[in-house]
CSV table of C-alpha atoms in Angstrom, one decimal:
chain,number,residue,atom,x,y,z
A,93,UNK,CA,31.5,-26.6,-5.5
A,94,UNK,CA,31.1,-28.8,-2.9
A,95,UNK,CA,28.0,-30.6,-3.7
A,96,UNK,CA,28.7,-31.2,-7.3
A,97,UNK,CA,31.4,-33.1,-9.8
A,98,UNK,CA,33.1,-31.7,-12.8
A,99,UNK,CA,30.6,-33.8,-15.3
A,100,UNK,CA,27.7,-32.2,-13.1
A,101,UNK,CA,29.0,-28.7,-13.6
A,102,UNK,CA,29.2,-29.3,-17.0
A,103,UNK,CA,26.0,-30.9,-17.5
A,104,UNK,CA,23.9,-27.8,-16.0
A,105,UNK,CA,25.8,-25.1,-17.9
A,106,UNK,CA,25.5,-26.6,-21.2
A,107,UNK,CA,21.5,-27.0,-20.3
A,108,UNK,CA,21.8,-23.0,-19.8
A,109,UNK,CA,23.5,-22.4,-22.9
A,110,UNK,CA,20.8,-24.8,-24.6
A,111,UNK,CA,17.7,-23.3,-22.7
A,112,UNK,CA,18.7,-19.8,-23.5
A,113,UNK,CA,20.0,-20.4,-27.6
A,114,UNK,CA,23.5,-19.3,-26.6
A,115,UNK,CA,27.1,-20.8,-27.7
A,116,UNK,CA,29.1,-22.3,-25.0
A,117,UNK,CA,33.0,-21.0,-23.9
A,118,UNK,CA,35.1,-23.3,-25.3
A,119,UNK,CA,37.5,-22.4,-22.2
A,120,UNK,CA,34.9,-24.0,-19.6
A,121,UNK,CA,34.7,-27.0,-21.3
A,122,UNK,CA,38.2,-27.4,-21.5
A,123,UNK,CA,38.5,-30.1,-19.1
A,124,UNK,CA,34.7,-32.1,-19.7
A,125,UNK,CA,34.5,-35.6,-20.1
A,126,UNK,CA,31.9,-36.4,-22.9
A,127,UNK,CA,31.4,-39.9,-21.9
A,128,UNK,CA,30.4,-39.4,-17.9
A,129,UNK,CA,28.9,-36.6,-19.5
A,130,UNK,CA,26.8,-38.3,-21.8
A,131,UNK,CA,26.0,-40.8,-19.0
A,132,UNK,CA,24.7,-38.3,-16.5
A,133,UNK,CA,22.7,-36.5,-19.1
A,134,UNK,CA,20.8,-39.4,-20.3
A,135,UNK,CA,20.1,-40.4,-16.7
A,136,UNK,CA,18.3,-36.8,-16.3
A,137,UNK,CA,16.6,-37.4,-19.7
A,138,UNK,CA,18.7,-34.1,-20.9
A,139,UNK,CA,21.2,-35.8,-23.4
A,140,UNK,CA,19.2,-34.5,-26.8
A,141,UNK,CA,19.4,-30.8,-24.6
A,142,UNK,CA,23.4,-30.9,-23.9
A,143,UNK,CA,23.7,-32.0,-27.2
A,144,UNK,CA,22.2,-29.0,-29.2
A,145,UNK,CA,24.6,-27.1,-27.0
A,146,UNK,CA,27.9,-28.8,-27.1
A,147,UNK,CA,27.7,-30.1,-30.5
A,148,UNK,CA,28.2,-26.6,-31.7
A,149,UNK,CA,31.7,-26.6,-29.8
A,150,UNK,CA,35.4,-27.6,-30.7
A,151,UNK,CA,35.6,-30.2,-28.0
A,152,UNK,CA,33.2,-32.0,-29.5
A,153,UNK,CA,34.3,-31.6,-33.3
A,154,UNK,CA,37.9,-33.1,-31.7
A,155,UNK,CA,36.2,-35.9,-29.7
A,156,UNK,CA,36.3,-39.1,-31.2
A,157,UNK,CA,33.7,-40.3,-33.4
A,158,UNK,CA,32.4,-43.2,-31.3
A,159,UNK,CA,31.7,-40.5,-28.8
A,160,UNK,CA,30.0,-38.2,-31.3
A,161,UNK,CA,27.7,-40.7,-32.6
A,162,UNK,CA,26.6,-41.8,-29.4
A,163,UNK,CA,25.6,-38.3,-28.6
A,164,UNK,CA,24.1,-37.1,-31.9
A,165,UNK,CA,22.3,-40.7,-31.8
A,166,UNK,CA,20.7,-39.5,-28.9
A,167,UNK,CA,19.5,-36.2,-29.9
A,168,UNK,CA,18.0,-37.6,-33.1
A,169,UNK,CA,16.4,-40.5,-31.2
A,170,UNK,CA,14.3,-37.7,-28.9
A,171,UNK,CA,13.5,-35.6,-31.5
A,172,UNK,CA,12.1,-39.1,-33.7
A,173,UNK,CA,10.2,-39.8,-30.6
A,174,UNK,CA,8.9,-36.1,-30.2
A,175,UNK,CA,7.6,-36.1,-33.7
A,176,UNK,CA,6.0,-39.9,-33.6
A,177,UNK,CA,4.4,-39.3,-30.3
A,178,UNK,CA,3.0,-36.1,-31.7
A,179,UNK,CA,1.6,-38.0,-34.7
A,180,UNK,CA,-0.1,-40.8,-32.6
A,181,UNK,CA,-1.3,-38.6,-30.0
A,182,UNK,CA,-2.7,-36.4,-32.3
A,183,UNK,CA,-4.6,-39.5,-34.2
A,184,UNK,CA,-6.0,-40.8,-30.8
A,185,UNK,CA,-6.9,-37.3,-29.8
A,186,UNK,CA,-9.1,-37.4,-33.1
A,187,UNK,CA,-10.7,-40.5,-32.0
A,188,UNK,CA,-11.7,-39.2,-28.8
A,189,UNK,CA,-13.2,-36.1,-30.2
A,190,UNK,CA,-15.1,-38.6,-32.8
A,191,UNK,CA,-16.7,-40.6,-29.7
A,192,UNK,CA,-17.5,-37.7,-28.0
A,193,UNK,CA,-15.0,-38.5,-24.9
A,194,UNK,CA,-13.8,-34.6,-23.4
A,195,UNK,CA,-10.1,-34.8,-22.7
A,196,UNK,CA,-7.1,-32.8,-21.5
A,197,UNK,CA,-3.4,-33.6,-22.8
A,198,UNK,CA,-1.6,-32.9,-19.8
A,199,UNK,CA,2.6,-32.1,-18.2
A,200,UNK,CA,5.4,-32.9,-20.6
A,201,UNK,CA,3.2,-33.0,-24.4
A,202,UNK,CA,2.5,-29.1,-23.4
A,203,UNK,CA,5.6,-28.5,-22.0
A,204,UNK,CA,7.8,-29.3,-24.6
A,205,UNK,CA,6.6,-26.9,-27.2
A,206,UNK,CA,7.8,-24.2,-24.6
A,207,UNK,CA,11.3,-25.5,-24.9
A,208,UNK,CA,13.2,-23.2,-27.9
A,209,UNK,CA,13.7,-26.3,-29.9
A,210,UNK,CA,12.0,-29.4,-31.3
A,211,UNK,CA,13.1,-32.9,-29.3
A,212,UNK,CA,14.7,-30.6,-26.5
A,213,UNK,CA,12.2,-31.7,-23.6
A,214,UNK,CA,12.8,-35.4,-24.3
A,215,UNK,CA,9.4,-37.3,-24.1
A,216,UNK,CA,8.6,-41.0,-22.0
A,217,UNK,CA,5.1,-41.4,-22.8
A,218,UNK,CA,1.9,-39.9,-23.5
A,219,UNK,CA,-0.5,-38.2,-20.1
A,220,UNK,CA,-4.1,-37.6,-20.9
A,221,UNK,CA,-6.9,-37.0,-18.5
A,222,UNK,CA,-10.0,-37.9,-19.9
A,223,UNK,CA,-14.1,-38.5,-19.4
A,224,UNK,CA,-14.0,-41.8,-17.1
A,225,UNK,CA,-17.4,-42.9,-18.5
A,226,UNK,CA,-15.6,-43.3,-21.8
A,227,UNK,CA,-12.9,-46.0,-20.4
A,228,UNK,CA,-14.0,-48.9,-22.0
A,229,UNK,CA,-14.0,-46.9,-25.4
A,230,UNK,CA,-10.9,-45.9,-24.9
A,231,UNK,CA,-9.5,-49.2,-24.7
A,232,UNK,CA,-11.2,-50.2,-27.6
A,233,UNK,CA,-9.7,-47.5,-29.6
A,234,UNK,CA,-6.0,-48.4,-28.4
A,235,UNK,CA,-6.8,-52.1,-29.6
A,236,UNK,CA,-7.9,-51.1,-32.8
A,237,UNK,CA,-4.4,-49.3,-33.3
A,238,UNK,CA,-2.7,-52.6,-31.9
A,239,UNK,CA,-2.2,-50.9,-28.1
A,240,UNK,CA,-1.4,-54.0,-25.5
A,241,UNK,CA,-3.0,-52.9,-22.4
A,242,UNK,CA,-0.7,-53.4,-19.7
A,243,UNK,CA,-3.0,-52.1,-16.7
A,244,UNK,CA,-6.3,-51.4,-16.8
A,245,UNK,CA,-8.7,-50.0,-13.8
A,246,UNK,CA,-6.0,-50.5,-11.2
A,247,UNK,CA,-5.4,-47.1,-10.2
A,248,UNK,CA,-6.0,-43.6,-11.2
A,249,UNK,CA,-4.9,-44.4,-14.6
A,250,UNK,CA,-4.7,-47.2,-17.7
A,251,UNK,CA,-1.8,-47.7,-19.4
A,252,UNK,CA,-1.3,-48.6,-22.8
A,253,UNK,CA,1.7,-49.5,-25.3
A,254,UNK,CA,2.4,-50.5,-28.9
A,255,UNK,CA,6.3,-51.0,-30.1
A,256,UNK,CA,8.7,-49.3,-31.1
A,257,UNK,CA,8.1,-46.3,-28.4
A,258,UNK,CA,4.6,-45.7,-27.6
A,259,UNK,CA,3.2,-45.3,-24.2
A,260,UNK,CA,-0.1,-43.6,-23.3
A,261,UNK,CA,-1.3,-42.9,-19.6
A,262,UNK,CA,-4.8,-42.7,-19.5
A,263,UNK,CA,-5.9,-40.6,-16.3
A,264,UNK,CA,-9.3,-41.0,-15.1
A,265,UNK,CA,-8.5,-39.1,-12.3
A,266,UNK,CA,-4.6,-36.5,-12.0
A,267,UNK,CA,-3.4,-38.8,-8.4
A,268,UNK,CA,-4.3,-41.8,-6.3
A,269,UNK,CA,-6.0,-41.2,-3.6
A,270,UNK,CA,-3.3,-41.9,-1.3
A,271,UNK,CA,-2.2,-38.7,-1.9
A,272,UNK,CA,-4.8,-37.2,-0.3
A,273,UNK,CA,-4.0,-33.3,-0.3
A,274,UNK,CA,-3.6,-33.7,-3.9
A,275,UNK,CA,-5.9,-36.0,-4.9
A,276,UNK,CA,-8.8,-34.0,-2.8
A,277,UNK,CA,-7.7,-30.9,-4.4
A,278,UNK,CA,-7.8,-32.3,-7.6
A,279,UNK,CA,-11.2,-34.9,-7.5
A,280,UNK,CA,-13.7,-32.4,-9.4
A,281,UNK,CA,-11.0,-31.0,-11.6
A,282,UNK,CA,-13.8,-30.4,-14.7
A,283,UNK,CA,-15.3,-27.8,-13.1
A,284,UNK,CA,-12.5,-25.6,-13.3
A,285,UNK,CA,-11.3,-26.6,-17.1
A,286,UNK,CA,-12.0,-24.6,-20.0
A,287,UNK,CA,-13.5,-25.6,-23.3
A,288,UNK,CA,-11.0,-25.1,-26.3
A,289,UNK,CA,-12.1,-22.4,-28.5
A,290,UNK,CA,-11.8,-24.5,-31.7
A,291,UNK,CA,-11.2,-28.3,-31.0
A,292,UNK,CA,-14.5,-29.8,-29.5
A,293,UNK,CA,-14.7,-32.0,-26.3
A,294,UNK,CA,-10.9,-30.8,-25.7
A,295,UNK,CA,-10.4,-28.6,-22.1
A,296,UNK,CA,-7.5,-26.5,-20.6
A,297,UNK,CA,-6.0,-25.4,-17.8
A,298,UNK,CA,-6.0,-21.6,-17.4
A,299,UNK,CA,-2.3,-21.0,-17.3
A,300,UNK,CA,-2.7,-20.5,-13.1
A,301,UNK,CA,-3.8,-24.1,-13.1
A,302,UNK,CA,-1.6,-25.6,-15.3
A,303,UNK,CA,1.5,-24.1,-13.3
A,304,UNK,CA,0.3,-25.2,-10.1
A,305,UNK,CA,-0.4,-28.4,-11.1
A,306,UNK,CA,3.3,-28.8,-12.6
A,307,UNK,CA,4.3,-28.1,-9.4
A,308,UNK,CA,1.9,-30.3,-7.4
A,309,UNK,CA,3.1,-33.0,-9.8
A,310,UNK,CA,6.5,-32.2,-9.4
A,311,UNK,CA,6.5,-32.1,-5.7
A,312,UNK,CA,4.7,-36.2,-5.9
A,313,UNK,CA,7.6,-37.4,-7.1
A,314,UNK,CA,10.2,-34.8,-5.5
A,315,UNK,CA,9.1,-35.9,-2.1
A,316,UNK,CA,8.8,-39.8,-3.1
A,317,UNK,CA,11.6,-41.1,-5.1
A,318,UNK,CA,12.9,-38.1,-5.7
A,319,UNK,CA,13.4,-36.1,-9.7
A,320,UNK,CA,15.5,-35.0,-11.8
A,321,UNK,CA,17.1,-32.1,-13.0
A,322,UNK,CA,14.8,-31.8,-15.9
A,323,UNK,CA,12.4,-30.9,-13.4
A,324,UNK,CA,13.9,-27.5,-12.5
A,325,UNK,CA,14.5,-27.0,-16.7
A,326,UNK,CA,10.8,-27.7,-16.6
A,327,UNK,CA,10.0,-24.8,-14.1
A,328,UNK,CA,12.3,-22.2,-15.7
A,329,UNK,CA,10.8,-22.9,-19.1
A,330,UNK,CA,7.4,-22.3,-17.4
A,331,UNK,CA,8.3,-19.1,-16.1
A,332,UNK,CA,9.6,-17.7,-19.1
A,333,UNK,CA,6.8,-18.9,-20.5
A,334,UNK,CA,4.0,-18.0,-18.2
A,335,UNK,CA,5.5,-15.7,-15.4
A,336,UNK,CA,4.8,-12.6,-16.8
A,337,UNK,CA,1.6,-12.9,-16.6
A,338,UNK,CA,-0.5,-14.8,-14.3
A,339,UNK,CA,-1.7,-14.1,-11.6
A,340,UNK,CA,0.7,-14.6,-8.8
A,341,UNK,CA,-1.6,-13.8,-6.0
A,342,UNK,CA,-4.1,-17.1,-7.4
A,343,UNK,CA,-0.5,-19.5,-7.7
A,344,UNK,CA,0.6,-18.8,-4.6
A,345,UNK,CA,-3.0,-19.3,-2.7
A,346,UNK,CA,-3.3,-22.7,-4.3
A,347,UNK,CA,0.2,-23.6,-3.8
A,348,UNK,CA,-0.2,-22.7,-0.1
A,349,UNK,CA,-3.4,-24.7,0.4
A,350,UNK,CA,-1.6,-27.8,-1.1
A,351,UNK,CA,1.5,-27.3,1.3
A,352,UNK,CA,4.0,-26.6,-1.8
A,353,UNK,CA,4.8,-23.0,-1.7
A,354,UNK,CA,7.7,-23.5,-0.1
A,355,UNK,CA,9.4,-25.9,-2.9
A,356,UNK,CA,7.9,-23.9,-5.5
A,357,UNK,CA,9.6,-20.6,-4.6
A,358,UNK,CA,12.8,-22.5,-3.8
A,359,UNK,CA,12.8,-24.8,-7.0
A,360,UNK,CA,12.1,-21.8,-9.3
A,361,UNK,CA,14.9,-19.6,-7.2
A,362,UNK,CA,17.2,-22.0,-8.1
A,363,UNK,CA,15.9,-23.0,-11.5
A,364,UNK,CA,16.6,-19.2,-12.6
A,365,UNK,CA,19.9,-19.3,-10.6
A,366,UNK,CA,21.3,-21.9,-13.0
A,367,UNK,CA,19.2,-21.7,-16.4
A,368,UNK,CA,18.9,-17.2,-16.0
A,369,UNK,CA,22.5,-17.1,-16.7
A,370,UNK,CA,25.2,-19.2,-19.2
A,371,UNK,CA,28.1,-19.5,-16.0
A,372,UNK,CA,28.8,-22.4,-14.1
A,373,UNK,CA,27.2,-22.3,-10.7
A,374,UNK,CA,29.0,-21.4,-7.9
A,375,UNK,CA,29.1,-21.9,-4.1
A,376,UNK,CA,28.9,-18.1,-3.9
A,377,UNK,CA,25.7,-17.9,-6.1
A,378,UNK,CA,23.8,-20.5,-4.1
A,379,UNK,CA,22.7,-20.6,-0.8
A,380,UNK,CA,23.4,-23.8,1.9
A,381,UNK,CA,19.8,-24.6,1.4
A,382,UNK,CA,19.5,-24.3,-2.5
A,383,UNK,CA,23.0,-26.3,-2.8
A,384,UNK,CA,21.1,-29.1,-0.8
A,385,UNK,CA,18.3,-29.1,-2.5
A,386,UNK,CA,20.6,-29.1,-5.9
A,387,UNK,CA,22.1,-32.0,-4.6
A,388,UNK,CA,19.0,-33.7,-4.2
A,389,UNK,CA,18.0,-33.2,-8.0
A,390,UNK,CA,21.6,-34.2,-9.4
A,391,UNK,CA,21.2,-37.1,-7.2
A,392,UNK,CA,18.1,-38.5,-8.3
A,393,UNK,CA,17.5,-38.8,-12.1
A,394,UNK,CA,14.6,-38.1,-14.1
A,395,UNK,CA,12.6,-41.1,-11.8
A,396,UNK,CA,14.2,-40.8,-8.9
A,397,UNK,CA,16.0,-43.3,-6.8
A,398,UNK,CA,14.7,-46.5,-4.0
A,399,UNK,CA,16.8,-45.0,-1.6
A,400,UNK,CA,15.4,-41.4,-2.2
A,401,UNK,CA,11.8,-43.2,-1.7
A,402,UNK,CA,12.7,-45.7,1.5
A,403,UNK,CA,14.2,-42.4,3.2
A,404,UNK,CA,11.0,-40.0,2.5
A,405,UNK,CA,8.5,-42.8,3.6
A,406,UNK,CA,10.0,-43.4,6.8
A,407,UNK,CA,10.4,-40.1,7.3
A,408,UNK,CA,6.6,-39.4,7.3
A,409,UNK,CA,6.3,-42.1,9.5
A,410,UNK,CA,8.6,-40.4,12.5
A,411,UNK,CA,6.1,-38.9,14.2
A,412,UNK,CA,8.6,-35.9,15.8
A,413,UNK,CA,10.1,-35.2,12.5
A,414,UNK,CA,13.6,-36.4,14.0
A,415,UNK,CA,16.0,-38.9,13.5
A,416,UNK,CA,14.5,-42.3,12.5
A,417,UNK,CA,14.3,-44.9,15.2
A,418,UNK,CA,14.3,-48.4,15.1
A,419,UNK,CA,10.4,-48.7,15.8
A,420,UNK,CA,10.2,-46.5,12.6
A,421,UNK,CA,11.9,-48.5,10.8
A,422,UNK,CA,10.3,-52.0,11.5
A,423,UNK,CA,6.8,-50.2,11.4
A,424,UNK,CA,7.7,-49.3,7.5
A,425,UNK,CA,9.3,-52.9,7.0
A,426,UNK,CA,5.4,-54.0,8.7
A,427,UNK,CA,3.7,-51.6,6.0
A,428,UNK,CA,6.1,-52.7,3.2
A,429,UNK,CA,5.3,-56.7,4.0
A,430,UNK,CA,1.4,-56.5,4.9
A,431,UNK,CA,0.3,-53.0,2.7
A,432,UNK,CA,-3.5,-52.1,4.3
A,433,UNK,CA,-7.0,-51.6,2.8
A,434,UNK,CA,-5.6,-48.0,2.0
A,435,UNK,CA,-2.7,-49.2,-0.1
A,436,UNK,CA,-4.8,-51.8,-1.5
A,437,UNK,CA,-7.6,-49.1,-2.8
A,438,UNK,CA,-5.0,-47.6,-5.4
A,439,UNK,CA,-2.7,-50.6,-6.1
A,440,UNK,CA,-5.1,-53.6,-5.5
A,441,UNK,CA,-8.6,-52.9,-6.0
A,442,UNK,CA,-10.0,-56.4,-6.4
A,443,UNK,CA,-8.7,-56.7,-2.8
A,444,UNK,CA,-9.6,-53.7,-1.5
A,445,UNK,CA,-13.2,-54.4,-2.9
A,446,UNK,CA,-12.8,-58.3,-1.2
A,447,UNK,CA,-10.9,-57.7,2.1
A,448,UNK,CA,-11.5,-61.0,3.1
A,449,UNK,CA,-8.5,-61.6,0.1
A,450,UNK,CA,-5.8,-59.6,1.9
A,451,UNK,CA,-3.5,-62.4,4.3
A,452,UNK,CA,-3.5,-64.6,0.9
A,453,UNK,CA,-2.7,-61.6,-1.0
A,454,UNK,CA,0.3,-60.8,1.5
A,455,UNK,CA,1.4,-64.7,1.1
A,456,UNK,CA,1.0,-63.8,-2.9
A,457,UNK,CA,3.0,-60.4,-2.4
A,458,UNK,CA,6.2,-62.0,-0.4
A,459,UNK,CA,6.3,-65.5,-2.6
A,460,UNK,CA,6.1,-63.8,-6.3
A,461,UNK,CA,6.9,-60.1,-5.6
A,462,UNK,CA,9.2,-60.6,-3.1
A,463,UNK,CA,11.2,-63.0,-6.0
A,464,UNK,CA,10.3,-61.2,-9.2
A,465,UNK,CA,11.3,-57.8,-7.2
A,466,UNK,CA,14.3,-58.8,-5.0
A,467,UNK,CA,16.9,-56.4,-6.0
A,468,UNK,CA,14.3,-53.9,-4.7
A,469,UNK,CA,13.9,-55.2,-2.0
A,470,UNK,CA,17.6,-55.3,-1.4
A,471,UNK,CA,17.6,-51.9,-1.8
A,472,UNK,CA,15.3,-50.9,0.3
A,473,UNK,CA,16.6,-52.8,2.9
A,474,UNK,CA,19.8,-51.8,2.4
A,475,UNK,CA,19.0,-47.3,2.7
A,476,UNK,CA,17.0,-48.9,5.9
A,477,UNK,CA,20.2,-49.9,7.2
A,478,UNK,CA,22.4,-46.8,6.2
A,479,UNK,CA,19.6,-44.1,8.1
A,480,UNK,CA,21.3,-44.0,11.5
């Protein structure tokens, strides 16, 4: 197939034979390389996946045991973190319920008890929305469990960690405002959340919610950075999961209204194309369109790519929607250099609140960003220079 390698082939039919509890054919593995194989997965944040699917097989019992380990290492390490993260975030949770402070666990720590086995959906970090007039307790309670806070009121969210792997995103708010679709969409989200029917000051999605929210969230970093195939694993499991019975009708209205019914119908088309069936894809099976967007997945990883983000900023920038010009591209590099008030409200907000602050913050920006962040930049400059 034209828009994927051998390893990538691989990679998605062994996440099929994983997602749906069936063994893999020992004859289309024949020729799989468990090293690229291993490399590609982890860069998706599938490895522990693949593994519970090829380790079952003879190519693996025959690889050699360097190999092995390294894989099997992996799949233990996910499922460790699965099962500590569950522990802690069940202990903070208490906490929170203790204070008072309403909450709503949120993506990946309801996702992955969808998957068919524990330490399958491997896990980064922790996403909670919570009361903001509780934000200063909650960061007392993470420094009572020995949290370092690494950002606090900078954004839509505080961030805490505390070795070996714990990370907790604190949402006050589910996006930044400069997302403004969804971050309008989503500004009084309470109102629509449901109390839990045993567990105090803890709210839900109804399963409509949820899924379009998934998607919303999805689409953020689809159409920034880019994401990874995990993504689409992530939208089959919900439909299996939630498919049969929500209401379709609701989805689709609130999908429309946020601009994403398009690459929800097309991501989940696909999703069932390659995870609804244990064969390796084919050009036959998938259309032009869903073998570019497949590419775009394969070619992202789980947090997408600078290119992937230089390209889809610039793009919103051509005002025709066609082939980005040279005025595009200096008024990004402009925007990039000397960020506005705008920018400054989600990433900056002591400048935001102090414009008078904003040329020395640019001087700040380009002398310690610019030096701390350079291979970035060289990036960025470098996908400038490739769009033709």
């Amino acid at each position: 197939m034209s828009t994927m390698t051998k390893t990538s082939e691989h990679l998605l039919y062994l996440m099929a034979c994983a997602l749906q509890g069936v063994s893999a054919r020992e004859e289309v593995l024949a020729d799989a390389d468990l090293k690229q194989l291993l490399i590609m997965a982890r860069k998706h944040s599938v490895a522990s996946m693949v593994c519970m699917a090829l380790e079952k097989t003879a190519i693996f019992a025959n690889a050699d045991e360097a190999t092995k380990k390294q894989w099997i290492d992996a799949k233990n390490k996910a499922i460790r973190k699965n099962m500590l993260l569950d522990a802690e975030r069940k202990t903070i949770l208490h906490e929170l319920e203790t204070q008072g402070i309403w909450y709503m666990p949120l993506k990946g720590s309801i996702l992955k008890d969808w998957y068919p086995k524990p330490g399958m959906r491997e896990m980064a970090d922790n996403d909670i929305l919570f009361d903001p007039s509780g934000r200063e307790q909650v960061r007392e309670i993470f420094q009572n469990r020995g949290y370092k806070t690494v950002s606090f009121r900078k954004g839509n969210h505080d961030v805490y960690e505390k070795a070996p792997i714990y990370n907790f995103e604190m949402h006050v708010e589910l996006y930044h405002k400069i997302y403004d679709t969804f971050n309008e969409k989503y500004a009084d989200v309470k109102q629509r959340l449901i109390p839990d029917a045993e567990v105090p000051y803890r709210l839900h999605f109804t399963p409509e919610d949820f899924y379009a929210f998934v998607i919303a969230h999805a689409y953020k970093h689809y159409s920034g950075s880019g994401t990874g195939i995990r993504t689409l694993a992530d939208i089959y499991i919900m439909n299996q999961k939630l498919g049969g019975t929500m209401n379709w009708e609701y989805v689709d209205s609130e999908l429309r209204g946020m601009g994403i019914f398009s690459y929800e119908r097309e991501s989940r088309e696909l999703a069932q194309k390659l995870f609804g069936i244990t064969e390796l894809p084919t050009e036959a099976n998938l259309s032009e369109t869903e073998q570019q967007m497949l590419a775009y997945y394969l070619g992202a990883s789980t947090y997408g790519t600078i290119e992937n983000r230089t390209l889809n900023k610039m793009r919103k920038l051509q005002p025709d929607g066609g082939a980005i010009t040279a005025h595009t591209k200096r008024k990004y590099l402009l925007s990039r250099i000397f960020p506005g008030r705008e920018w400054c409200e989600a990433y900056a907000p002591t400048v935001y609140k102090y414009p008078v602050l904003l040329p020395f913050f640019w001087v700040w920006r380009l002398a310690v960003k610019g030096v701390k962040r350079r291979d970035i930049a060289k990036q960025e400059l470098e996908a400038i220079k490739r769009e033709r």
